[in-house]
Short mmCIF file of C-alpha atoms and ligand atoms in Angstrom, two decimals:
data_model
loop_
_atom_site.label_atom_id
_atom_site.label_comp_id
_atom_site.label_asym_id
_atom_site.label_seq_id
_atom_site.Cartn_x
_atom_site.Cartn_y
_atom_site.Cartn_z
CA MET A 1 0.00 0.00 0.00
CA THR A 2 1.36 3.42 -0.87
CA ARG A 3 1.89 5.94 1.85
CA LYS A 4 0.18 9.30 1.81
CA PRO A 5 0.94 11.03 5.10
CA TYR A 6 -1.25 14.00 5.90
CA ARG A 7 0.59 17.18 6.87
CA ALA A 8 -1.33 19.82 8.75
CA PRO A 9 0.17 23.23 8.03
CA GLN A 10 0.95 25.47 11.01
CA ARG A 11 -1.68 28.19 10.85
CA TRP A 12 -1.06 31.75 12.03
CA SER A 13 -3.55 31.09 14.82
CA TRP A 14 -1.56 28.22 16.34
CA TRP A 15 -0.97 30.17 19.55
CA LEU A 16 -4.68 30.71 20.16
CA LYS A 17 -5.31 27.00 20.53
CA ASN A 18 -3.64 26.42 23.86
CA PRO A 19 -3.41 28.43 27.11
CA ALA A 20 0.31 27.56 27.41
CA TYR A 21 0.95 29.17 24.01
CA ARG A 22 -1.13 32.23 24.89
CA ARG A 23 0.88 32.71 28.08
CA TYR A 24 4.08 32.37 26.07
CA LEU A 25 3.01 34.95 23.54
CA LEU A 26 1.86 37.35 26.25
CA ARG A 27 5.30 37.04 27.84
CA GLU A 28 7.00 37.74 24.50
CA ALA A 29 4.61 40.61 23.78
CA THR A 30 5.77 42.43 26.92
CA ALA A 31 8.82 43.37 24.87
CA LEU A 32 6.70 45.79 22.80
CA PRO A 33 5.65 48.25 25.54
CA LEU A 34 9.20 48.05 26.91
CA PHE A 35 10.60 48.92 23.49
CA ILE A 36 8.25 51.89 23.16
CA TYR A 37 9.14 52.98 26.69
CA ALA A 38 12.82 52.92 25.77
CA LEU A 39 12.04 55.14 22.76
CA VAL A 40 10.15 57.56 25.01
CA LEU A 41 13.13 57.75 27.36
CA VAL A 42 15.59 58.30 24.52
CA THR A 43 13.34 61.08 23.22
CA GLY A 44 13.46 62.62 26.70
CA LEU A 45 17.25 62.54 26.69
CA TYR A 46 17.29 64.16 23.27
CA ARG A 47 14.88 66.89 24.43
CA TYR A 48 17.16 67.42 27.43
CA THR A 49 20.06 68.20 25.14
CA GLN A 50 17.83 70.75 23.37
CA GLY A 51 17.49 72.85 26.50
CA GLN A 52 15.18 73.28 29.46
CA LEU A 53 12.13 74.43 27.54
CA ALA A 54 12.16 71.44 25.22
CA PHE A 55 12.61 69.11 28.17
CA THR A 56 9.76 70.67 30.16
CA ARG A 57 7.49 70.44 27.11
CA TRP A 58 8.36 66.77 26.80
CA LEU A 59 7.54 66.24 30.48
CA GLU A 60 4.23 68.05 30.10
CA ALA A 61 3.33 66.10 27.01
CA LEU A 62 3.72 62.91 29.02
CA GLN A 63 0.99 64.10 31.42
CA ALA A 64 -1.61 63.45 28.75
CA PRO A 65 -4.05 60.67 29.76
CA GLY A 66 -2.96 58.51 26.81
CA TRP A 67 0.65 58.57 27.99
CA LEU A 68 -0.37 57.88 31.59
CA VAL A 69 -2.26 54.81 30.44
CA PHE A 70 0.72 53.79 28.36
CA HIS A 71 3.01 54.05 31.39
CA ALA A 72 0.64 51.94 33.48
CA VAL A 73 0.68 49.31 30.73
CA ALA A 74 4.47 49.53 30.48
CA VAL A 75 4.87 49.01 34.24
CA ALA A 76 2.53 46.02 34.15
CA ALA A 77 4.40 44.58 31.17
CA CYS A 78 7.71 45.14 32.92
CA VAL A 79 6.55 43.36 36.08
CA LEU A 80 5.12 40.48 34.06
CA HIS A 81 8.31 40.25 32.03
CA ALA A 82 10.47 40.15 35.16
CA ALA A 83 8.21 37.70 36.99
CA THR A 84 7.99 35.24 34.10
CA TRP A 85 11.71 35.55 33.43
CA ILE A 86 12.62 34.82 37.04
CA GLU A 87 10.23 31.87 36.90
CA LEU A 88 12.46 30.41 34.16
CA VAL A 89 15.81 31.13 35.81
CA PRO A 90 16.06 27.74 37.61
CA LYS A 91 16.00 26.10 34.19
CA LEU A 92 19.07 28.06 33.09
CA LEU A 93 20.99 28.34 36.31
CA VAL A 94 21.54 24.97 37.90
CA VAL A 95 23.81 24.99 40.94
CA PRO A 96 24.50 21.65 42.62
CA GLY A 97 23.31 21.72 46.21
CA ILE A 98 20.96 24.69 45.76
CA SER A 99 17.34 23.96 44.88
CA GLY A 100 15.68 25.65 41.92
CA ARG A 101 13.18 27.11 44.36
CA SER A 102 15.90 28.85 46.35
CA ILE A 103 17.47 30.19 43.18
CA LYS A 104 14.12 31.60 42.14
CA ARG A 105 13.47 33.14 45.57
CA GLY A 106 16.96 34.65 45.55
CA HIS A 107 16.27 36.31 42.21
CA GLN A 108 12.87 37.56 43.33
CA VAL A 109 14.33 39.12 46.48
CA ALA A 110 17.28 40.60 44.55
CA ALA A 111 14.89 42.09 41.95
CA LEU A 112 12.69 43.63 44.64
CA ILE A 113 15.63 45.10 46.58
CA GLY A 114 17.29 46.30 43.37
CA SER A 115 14.09 48.00 42.15
CA ALA A 116 13.50 49.57 45.57
CA LEU A 117 17.05 50.96 45.59
CA VAL A 118 16.74 52.42 42.09
CA LEU A 119 13.33 53.89 42.87
CA GLY A 120 14.63 55.30 46.18
CA ALA A 121 17.64 56.84 44.46
CA ALA A 122 15.40 58.42 41.82
CA LEU A 123 12.98 59.83 44.40
CA VAL A 124 15.83 61.27 46.45
CA SER A 125 17.77 62.75 43.55
CA TRP A 126 14.74 64.20 41.73
CA PRO A 127 14.19 67.16 44.13
CA LEU A 128 17.95 67.53 44.54
CA ALA A 129 18.27 67.94 40.79
CA GLY A 130 15.65 70.66 40.93
CA GLY A 131 12.58 68.55 40.13
CA ALA A 132 10.66 69.41 36.99
CA SER A 133 11.47 73.10 37.23
CA MET B 1 -21.93 10.28 36.10
CA SER B 2 -23.45 8.92 32.94
CA ASP B 3 -22.56 5.39 31.94
CA SER B 4 -20.96 6.15 28.61
CA ILE B 5 -18.66 8.74 27.12
CA ALA B 6 -18.40 10.03 23.56
CA ILE B 7 -14.93 9.71 22.11
CA TYR B 8 -14.34 11.66 18.92
CA VAL B 9 -11.38 10.29 17.01
CA ALA B 10 -9.80 12.21 14.12
CA ARG B 11 -9.64 9.52 11.46
CA TYR B 12 -7.42 9.65 8.46
CA ARG B 13 -7.33 6.87 5.90
CA PRO B 14 -4.68 7.56 3.27
CA GLY B 15 -5.98 7.10 -0.23
CA GLN B 16 -9.53 7.56 1.02
CA ASP B 17 -9.56 10.79 3.03
CA GLU B 18 -8.13 14.13 1.96
CA ALA B 19 -7.82 15.27 5.57
CA PRO B 20 -8.65 13.84 9.00
CA THR B 21 -12.30 13.94 10.04
CA GLU B 22 -13.79 13.12 13.42
CA GLN B 23 -15.74 9.97 14.05
CA ARG B 24 -17.74 9.43 17.21
CA TYR B 25 -17.60 6.28 19.32
CA ASP B 26 -19.59 5.72 22.51
CA VAL B 27 -17.62 3.85 25.09
CA PRO B 28 -18.94 2.53 28.44
CA LEU B 29 -17.50 4.69 31.19
CA SER B 30 -15.68 3.24 34.13
CA THR B 31 -13.41 5.12 36.50
CA ASP B 32 -10.37 2.95 35.95
CA LEU B 33 -10.48 2.92 32.15
CA SER B 34 -7.58 4.63 30.40
CA VAL B 35 -7.87 6.34 27.02
CA LEU B 36 -5.73 3.54 25.59
CA GLU B 37 -8.10 0.90 26.97
CA ALA B 38 -11.00 2.84 25.50
CA LEU B 39 -9.26 2.68 22.09
CA ASN B 40 -8.79 -1.05 22.58
CA TYR B 41 -12.51 -1.32 23.35
CA ILE B 42 -13.37 0.58 20.18
CA LYS B 43 -11.10 -1.61 18.11
CA ASP B 44 -12.36 -4.88 19.66
CA GLU B 45 -16.05 -4.07 19.88
CA LEU B 46 -16.97 -1.23 17.56
CA ASP B 47 -14.57 -0.67 14.70
CA PRO B 48 -11.65 -2.96 13.87
CA THR B 49 -10.33 -0.52 11.26
CA LEU B 50 -9.13 2.05 13.82
CA ALA B 51 -5.34 2.46 13.83
CA TYR B 52 -3.26 3.58 16.83
CA ARG B 53 -0.01 2.62 18.56
CA TRP B 54 0.62 1.08 21.94
CA SER B 55 2.65 -1.56 23.67
CA CYS B 56 3.48 -1.45 27.38
CA ARG B 57 0.29 0.10 28.86
CA MET B 58 2.40 1.59 31.67
CA ALA B 59 4.12 4.76 30.45
CA ILE B 60 7.37 3.02 29.58
CA CYS B 61 7.46 2.35 25.86
CA GLY B 62 6.42 5.83 24.76
CA SER B 63 4.33 4.66 21.82
CA CYS B 64 0.77 5.67 22.79
CA GLY B 65 1.13 9.47 22.60
CA VAL B 66 -1.89 11.25 21.12
CA MET B 67 -3.50 14.68 21.36
CA ILE B 68 -6.21 14.40 24.02
CA ASP B 69 -8.48 17.45 23.94
CA GLY B 70 -5.67 19.34 22.24
CA GLU B 71 -2.94 18.36 24.69
CA PRO B 72 -0.17 15.88 23.91
CA ARG B 73 -0.54 13.03 26.44
CA LEU B 74 0.03 9.30 26.83
CA GLY B 75 -3.16 7.32 26.23
CA CYS B 76 -2.18 4.76 28.85
CA LYS B 77 -1.56 7.38 31.54
CA THR B 78 -4.76 9.37 30.96
CA PHE B 79 -8.06 8.17 32.40
CA LEU B 80 -11.57 8.66 31.09
CA ARG B 81 -12.82 9.74 34.52
CA GLU B 82 -11.07 13.06 33.96
CA PHE B 83 -13.54 13.79 31.13
CA ALA B 84 -16.60 12.18 32.75
CA ASP B 85 -18.23 15.49 33.63
CA ARG B 86 -18.03 16.81 30.10
CA GLY B 87 -19.13 13.48 28.72
CA GLU B 88 -16.85 13.67 25.69
CA LEU B 89 -13.22 13.88 24.61
CA HIS B 90 -11.42 14.43 21.34
CA LEU B 91 -8.43 12.51 20.08
CA ARG B 92 -6.11 13.15 17.16
CA ALA B 93 -2.63 12.08 16.16
CA LEU B 94 0.29 13.97 17.73
CA ASP B 95 0.58 17.53 16.40
CA ASN B 96 3.59 18.68 14.36
CA PHE B 97 4.15 15.27 12.75
CA PRO B 98 2.67 13.99 9.50
CA VAL B 99 -0.32 11.70 10.13
CA GLU B 100 0.30 8.24 8.78
CA ARG B 101 -3.16 6.90 9.53
CA ASP B 102 -5.81 7.73 12.17
CA LEU B 103 -3.93 8.24 15.46
CA ILE B 104 -0.56 7.15 14.12
CA ALA B 105 1.95 9.93 13.63
CA ASP B 106 5.02 9.50 11.49
CA VAL B 107 7.81 10.20 14.00
CA GLU B 108 10.69 9.41 11.63
CA ARG B 109 12.02 12.96 11.79
CA PHE B 110 12.20 12.79 15.57
CA MET B 111 14.11 9.50 15.41
CA ASP B 112 16.60 11.05 12.95
CA HIS B 113 17.17 13.96 15.31
CA LEU B 114 17.84 11.61 18.20
CA GLU B 115 20.58 9.95 16.17
CA THR B 116 22.15 13.28 15.19
CA VAL B 117 23.28 13.99 18.77
CA LYS B 118 25.16 10.69 19.11
CA PRO B 119 23.12 9.42 22.07
CA TRP B 120 25.64 6.93 23.37
CA THR B 121 28.76 7.10 25.51
CA VAL B 122 31.71 8.01 23.30
CA HIS B 123 35.16 6.95 24.51
CA ASN B 124 38.36 8.47 23.19
CA SER B 125 40.10 5.19 23.77
CA GLU B 126 38.39 1.90 24.50
CA ARG B 127 39.51 0.27 27.73
CA PRO B 128 40.20 -3.44 27.65
CA VAL B 129 37.60 -5.48 29.51
CA SER B 130 40.29 -6.65 31.92
CA GLU B 131 40.46 -3.10 33.34
CA GLY B 132 36.91 -3.46 34.58
CA GLU B 133 33.81 -1.33 34.24
CA TYR B 134 33.56 2.45 33.92
CA ARG B 135 32.63 3.48 37.42
CA GLN B 136 30.63 6.45 38.52
CA THR B 137 29.84 8.03 41.89
CA PRO B 138 26.21 8.67 42.93
CA ALA B 139 26.88 12.40 42.56
CA GLU B 140 28.04 11.87 38.97
CA LEU B 141 24.94 9.82 38.24
CA GLU B 142 22.73 12.50 39.77
CA ARG B 143 23.99 15.10 37.27
CA TYR B 144 22.23 13.49 34.31
CA GLN B 145 19.80 10.97 35.78
CA GLN B 146 16.69 13.08 35.28
CA PHE B 147 17.51 13.51 31.58
CA SER B 148 17.98 9.77 31.13
CA GLN B 149 14.34 9.09 32.05
CA CYS B 150 13.10 10.05 28.57
CA ILE B 151 10.97 7.36 26.91
CA ASN B 152 11.06 8.94 23.44
CA CYS B 153 7.33 9.42 23.36
CA GLY B 154 7.58 12.58 21.26
CA LEU B 155 4.98 14.49 23.30
CA CYS B 156 7.44 17.37 23.68
CA TYR B 157 7.71 17.62 19.87
CA ALA B 158 3.94 17.81 19.59
CA ALA B 159 4.13 20.61 22.19
CA CYS B 160 6.86 22.58 20.41
CA PRO B 161 5.68 25.31 18.00
CA GLN B 162 9.25 25.75 16.72
CA PHE B 163 9.34 22.10 15.63
CA GLY B 164 5.86 22.63 14.16
CA ARG B 165 7.11 25.59 12.16
CA ASP B 166 10.21 23.82 10.89
CA ASP B 167 10.89 20.20 11.71
CA SER B 168 14.61 20.51 10.98
CA PHE B 169 14.87 21.84 14.56
CA LEU B 170 16.50 19.05 16.59
CA GLY B 171 13.87 19.62 19.22
CA PRO B 172 13.44 19.03 22.95
CA ALA B 173 14.14 15.32 23.45
CA ALA B 174 17.15 15.12 21.11
CA LEU B 175 18.79 18.17 22.67
CA THR B 176 18.02 16.75 26.11
CA LEU B 177 19.71 13.53 25.17
CA ALA B 178 22.76 15.48 24.00
CA LEU B 179 23.01 17.12 27.42
CA ARG B 180 22.40 13.79 29.14
CA TYR B 181 25.54 12.35 27.53
CA ASN B 182 27.55 15.55 27.84
CA LEU B 183 26.92 15.46 31.59
CA ASP B 184 27.95 11.80 31.87
CA SER B 185 31.38 11.44 33.49
CA ARG B 186 32.09 8.33 31.38
CA ASP B 187 31.59 10.16 28.10
CA ASP B 188 34.22 11.90 25.96
CA GLY B 189 31.87 13.01 23.16
CA SER B 190 30.83 16.55 24.21
CA ALA B 191 33.05 18.28 21.66
CA GLY B 192 31.52 16.15 18.89
CA ARG B 193 27.98 17.02 19.99
CA MET B 194 28.69 20.74 20.21
CA ALA B 195 28.43 21.15 16.42
CA ALA B 196 24.83 19.89 16.52
CA LEU B 197 23.96 22.10 19.49
CA ASN B 198 25.51 25.21 17.91
CA ALA B 199 24.01 24.60 14.47
CA ASP B 200 21.04 26.49 13.03
CA GLU B 201 18.87 23.53 13.90
CA GLY B 202 20.30 23.38 17.42
CA VAL B 203 19.56 24.99 20.76
CA TRP B 204 19.16 28.55 19.46
CA ARG B 205 15.98 27.70 17.59
CA CYS B 206 14.33 27.32 20.98
CA THR B 207 12.44 30.42 22.12
CA PHE B 208 11.70 29.03 25.58
CA VAL B 209 8.01 28.38 25.12
CA GLY B 210 8.41 25.82 27.88
CA TYR B 211 5.31 23.76 27.05
CA CYS B 212 7.51 20.71 26.33
CA SER B 213 8.34 20.43 30.02
CA GLU B 214 4.70 20.79 30.99
CA VAL B 215 3.58 17.86 28.86
CA CYS B 216 6.51 15.51 29.49
CA PRO B 217 5.09 12.41 31.22
CA LYS B 218 8.43 11.56 32.83
CA ASP B 219 9.33 14.95 34.36
CA VAL B 220 12.46 15.11 32.23
CA ASP B 221 12.17 18.91 31.90
CA PRO B 222 13.46 19.15 28.32
CA ALA B 223 13.14 22.98 28.41
CA GLN B 224 15.76 23.03 31.14
CA ALA B 225 18.05 20.77 29.12
CA VAL B 226 17.71 22.81 25.92
CA ASN B 227 18.37 26.06 27.73
CA ARG B 228 21.34 24.67 29.61
CA GLY B 229 22.48 23.69 26.12
CA LYS B 230 22.36 27.41 25.25
CA VAL B 231 24.62 28.16 28.21
CA ALA B 232 27.03 25.42 27.05
CA SER B 233 26.88 26.74 23.48
CA THR B 234 27.70 30.27 24.66
CA ILE B 235 30.67 29.08 26.71
CA ASN B 236 31.84 27.04 23.74
CA TYR B 237 31.59 30.13 21.53
CA GLY B 238 33.65 32.19 24.00
CA LEU B 239 36.32 29.52 24.28
CA ASN B 240 36.52 29.23 20.51
CA LEU B 241 36.99 32.99 20.19
CA LEU B 242 39.81 32.76 22.69
CA ARG B 243 41.42 29.91 20.77
CA LEU B 244 41.12 31.79 17.50
CA ALA B 245 42.65 34.89 19.10
CA ARG B 246 45.58 32.76 20.15
CA GLY B 247 45.93 31.53 16.60
CA GLU B 248 44.70 28.00 17.37
CA HIS B 249 41.97 26.11 15.56
CA ASP B 250 38.48 26.19 16.97
CA THR B 251 36.72 22.99 17.92
S1 SF4 C 1 11.53 14.51 26.99
FE1 SF4 C 1 9.60 13.80 27.94
S2 SF4 C 1 7.99 14.36 26.43
FE2 SF4 C 1 9.96 14.46 25.35
S3 SF4 C 1 10.20 12.43 24.40
FE3 SF4 C 1 11.24 12.34 26.39
S4 SF4 C 1 9.70 11.55 27.83
FE4 SF4 C 1 8.60 12.22 25.99
S1 FES C 2 1.52 2.08 25.91
FE1 FES C 2 3.64 2.31 26.43
S2 FES C 2 3.74 4.38 27.04
FE2 FES C 2 1.61 4.09 26.78
#
């Protein structure tokens, strides 16, 4: 008997079929808001080089509701990105004698402390640098 | 709980069907009946033309993998009681492989990939038998034991969208097997396997979807193995750069 294997093509919608794939794609999609956020920051730096007025205008423009929503989304994406990434760390970093769970916890604690330090430094230095004025 | 369950099987008869179509079978429900036993019931009592694979009935041989309600699972390790409330379940051949007939997937490609990584202990020089066996401490065994539990069922390939997109990707189980031997203290073949790991079809095709590890019936964690392969591949790349800078040949 001749063979006639059936090949199902991979459709564009493959990732909709399974919750595991949807979670994966959501994780990957977090890169988009982070990319846009990086662009926003770079724009800010550029405006800064153009003088105080340009920089203040840039800051004011970011007060628009659309940009506030965007920043909320970007923070959420950033947290999700970090959380899912740390979830995967024990698969990459295998240290004999230390459980994957401990490695994960260590990363979570380090990320929290690191973020708190950066945030603290920013909050302290902002008024010192003269705030938005 | 009703006393029967509807099993929809995607049937494909080459030469007769253009594409798989579902056929319904009603199977008496009992709490200890596995999906594989249900298929045996269908074949014995309802339809002798149904084609599917099985052998051990105890999650050892790796031949009974099918998509059960869209998830790659072993038929012998999945029980009908899980689907009793819904009263139905859907079966099709493993995703990402060509369908040979009904629930039988053509896993040839997977077998080829397994061979590519030289899944055996390679010795630089064979020791004469008189020198005794190659010994290993429990700690050395521990390093790779988890990865040696693979039963080659191919569920992880059915779970891998990268293999589905392009089946030249060596895929989860083959790359796991490469790591399994690379981590074996008795093996001298790591350098030889590096080429396969570093290649286009190797570890870097993996985008860490991670579903392979979720579906693996033996807790092998192929996603861990593949991604540790990326670490090994990166180190290998760095060492090669160093060798080239020193004017030596890379390996
Ligand atoms: S790694 Fe797990 S899912 Fe993949 S072939 Fe081996 S036993 Fe099956
Ligand atoms: S029949 Fe052997 S693994 Fe299921």
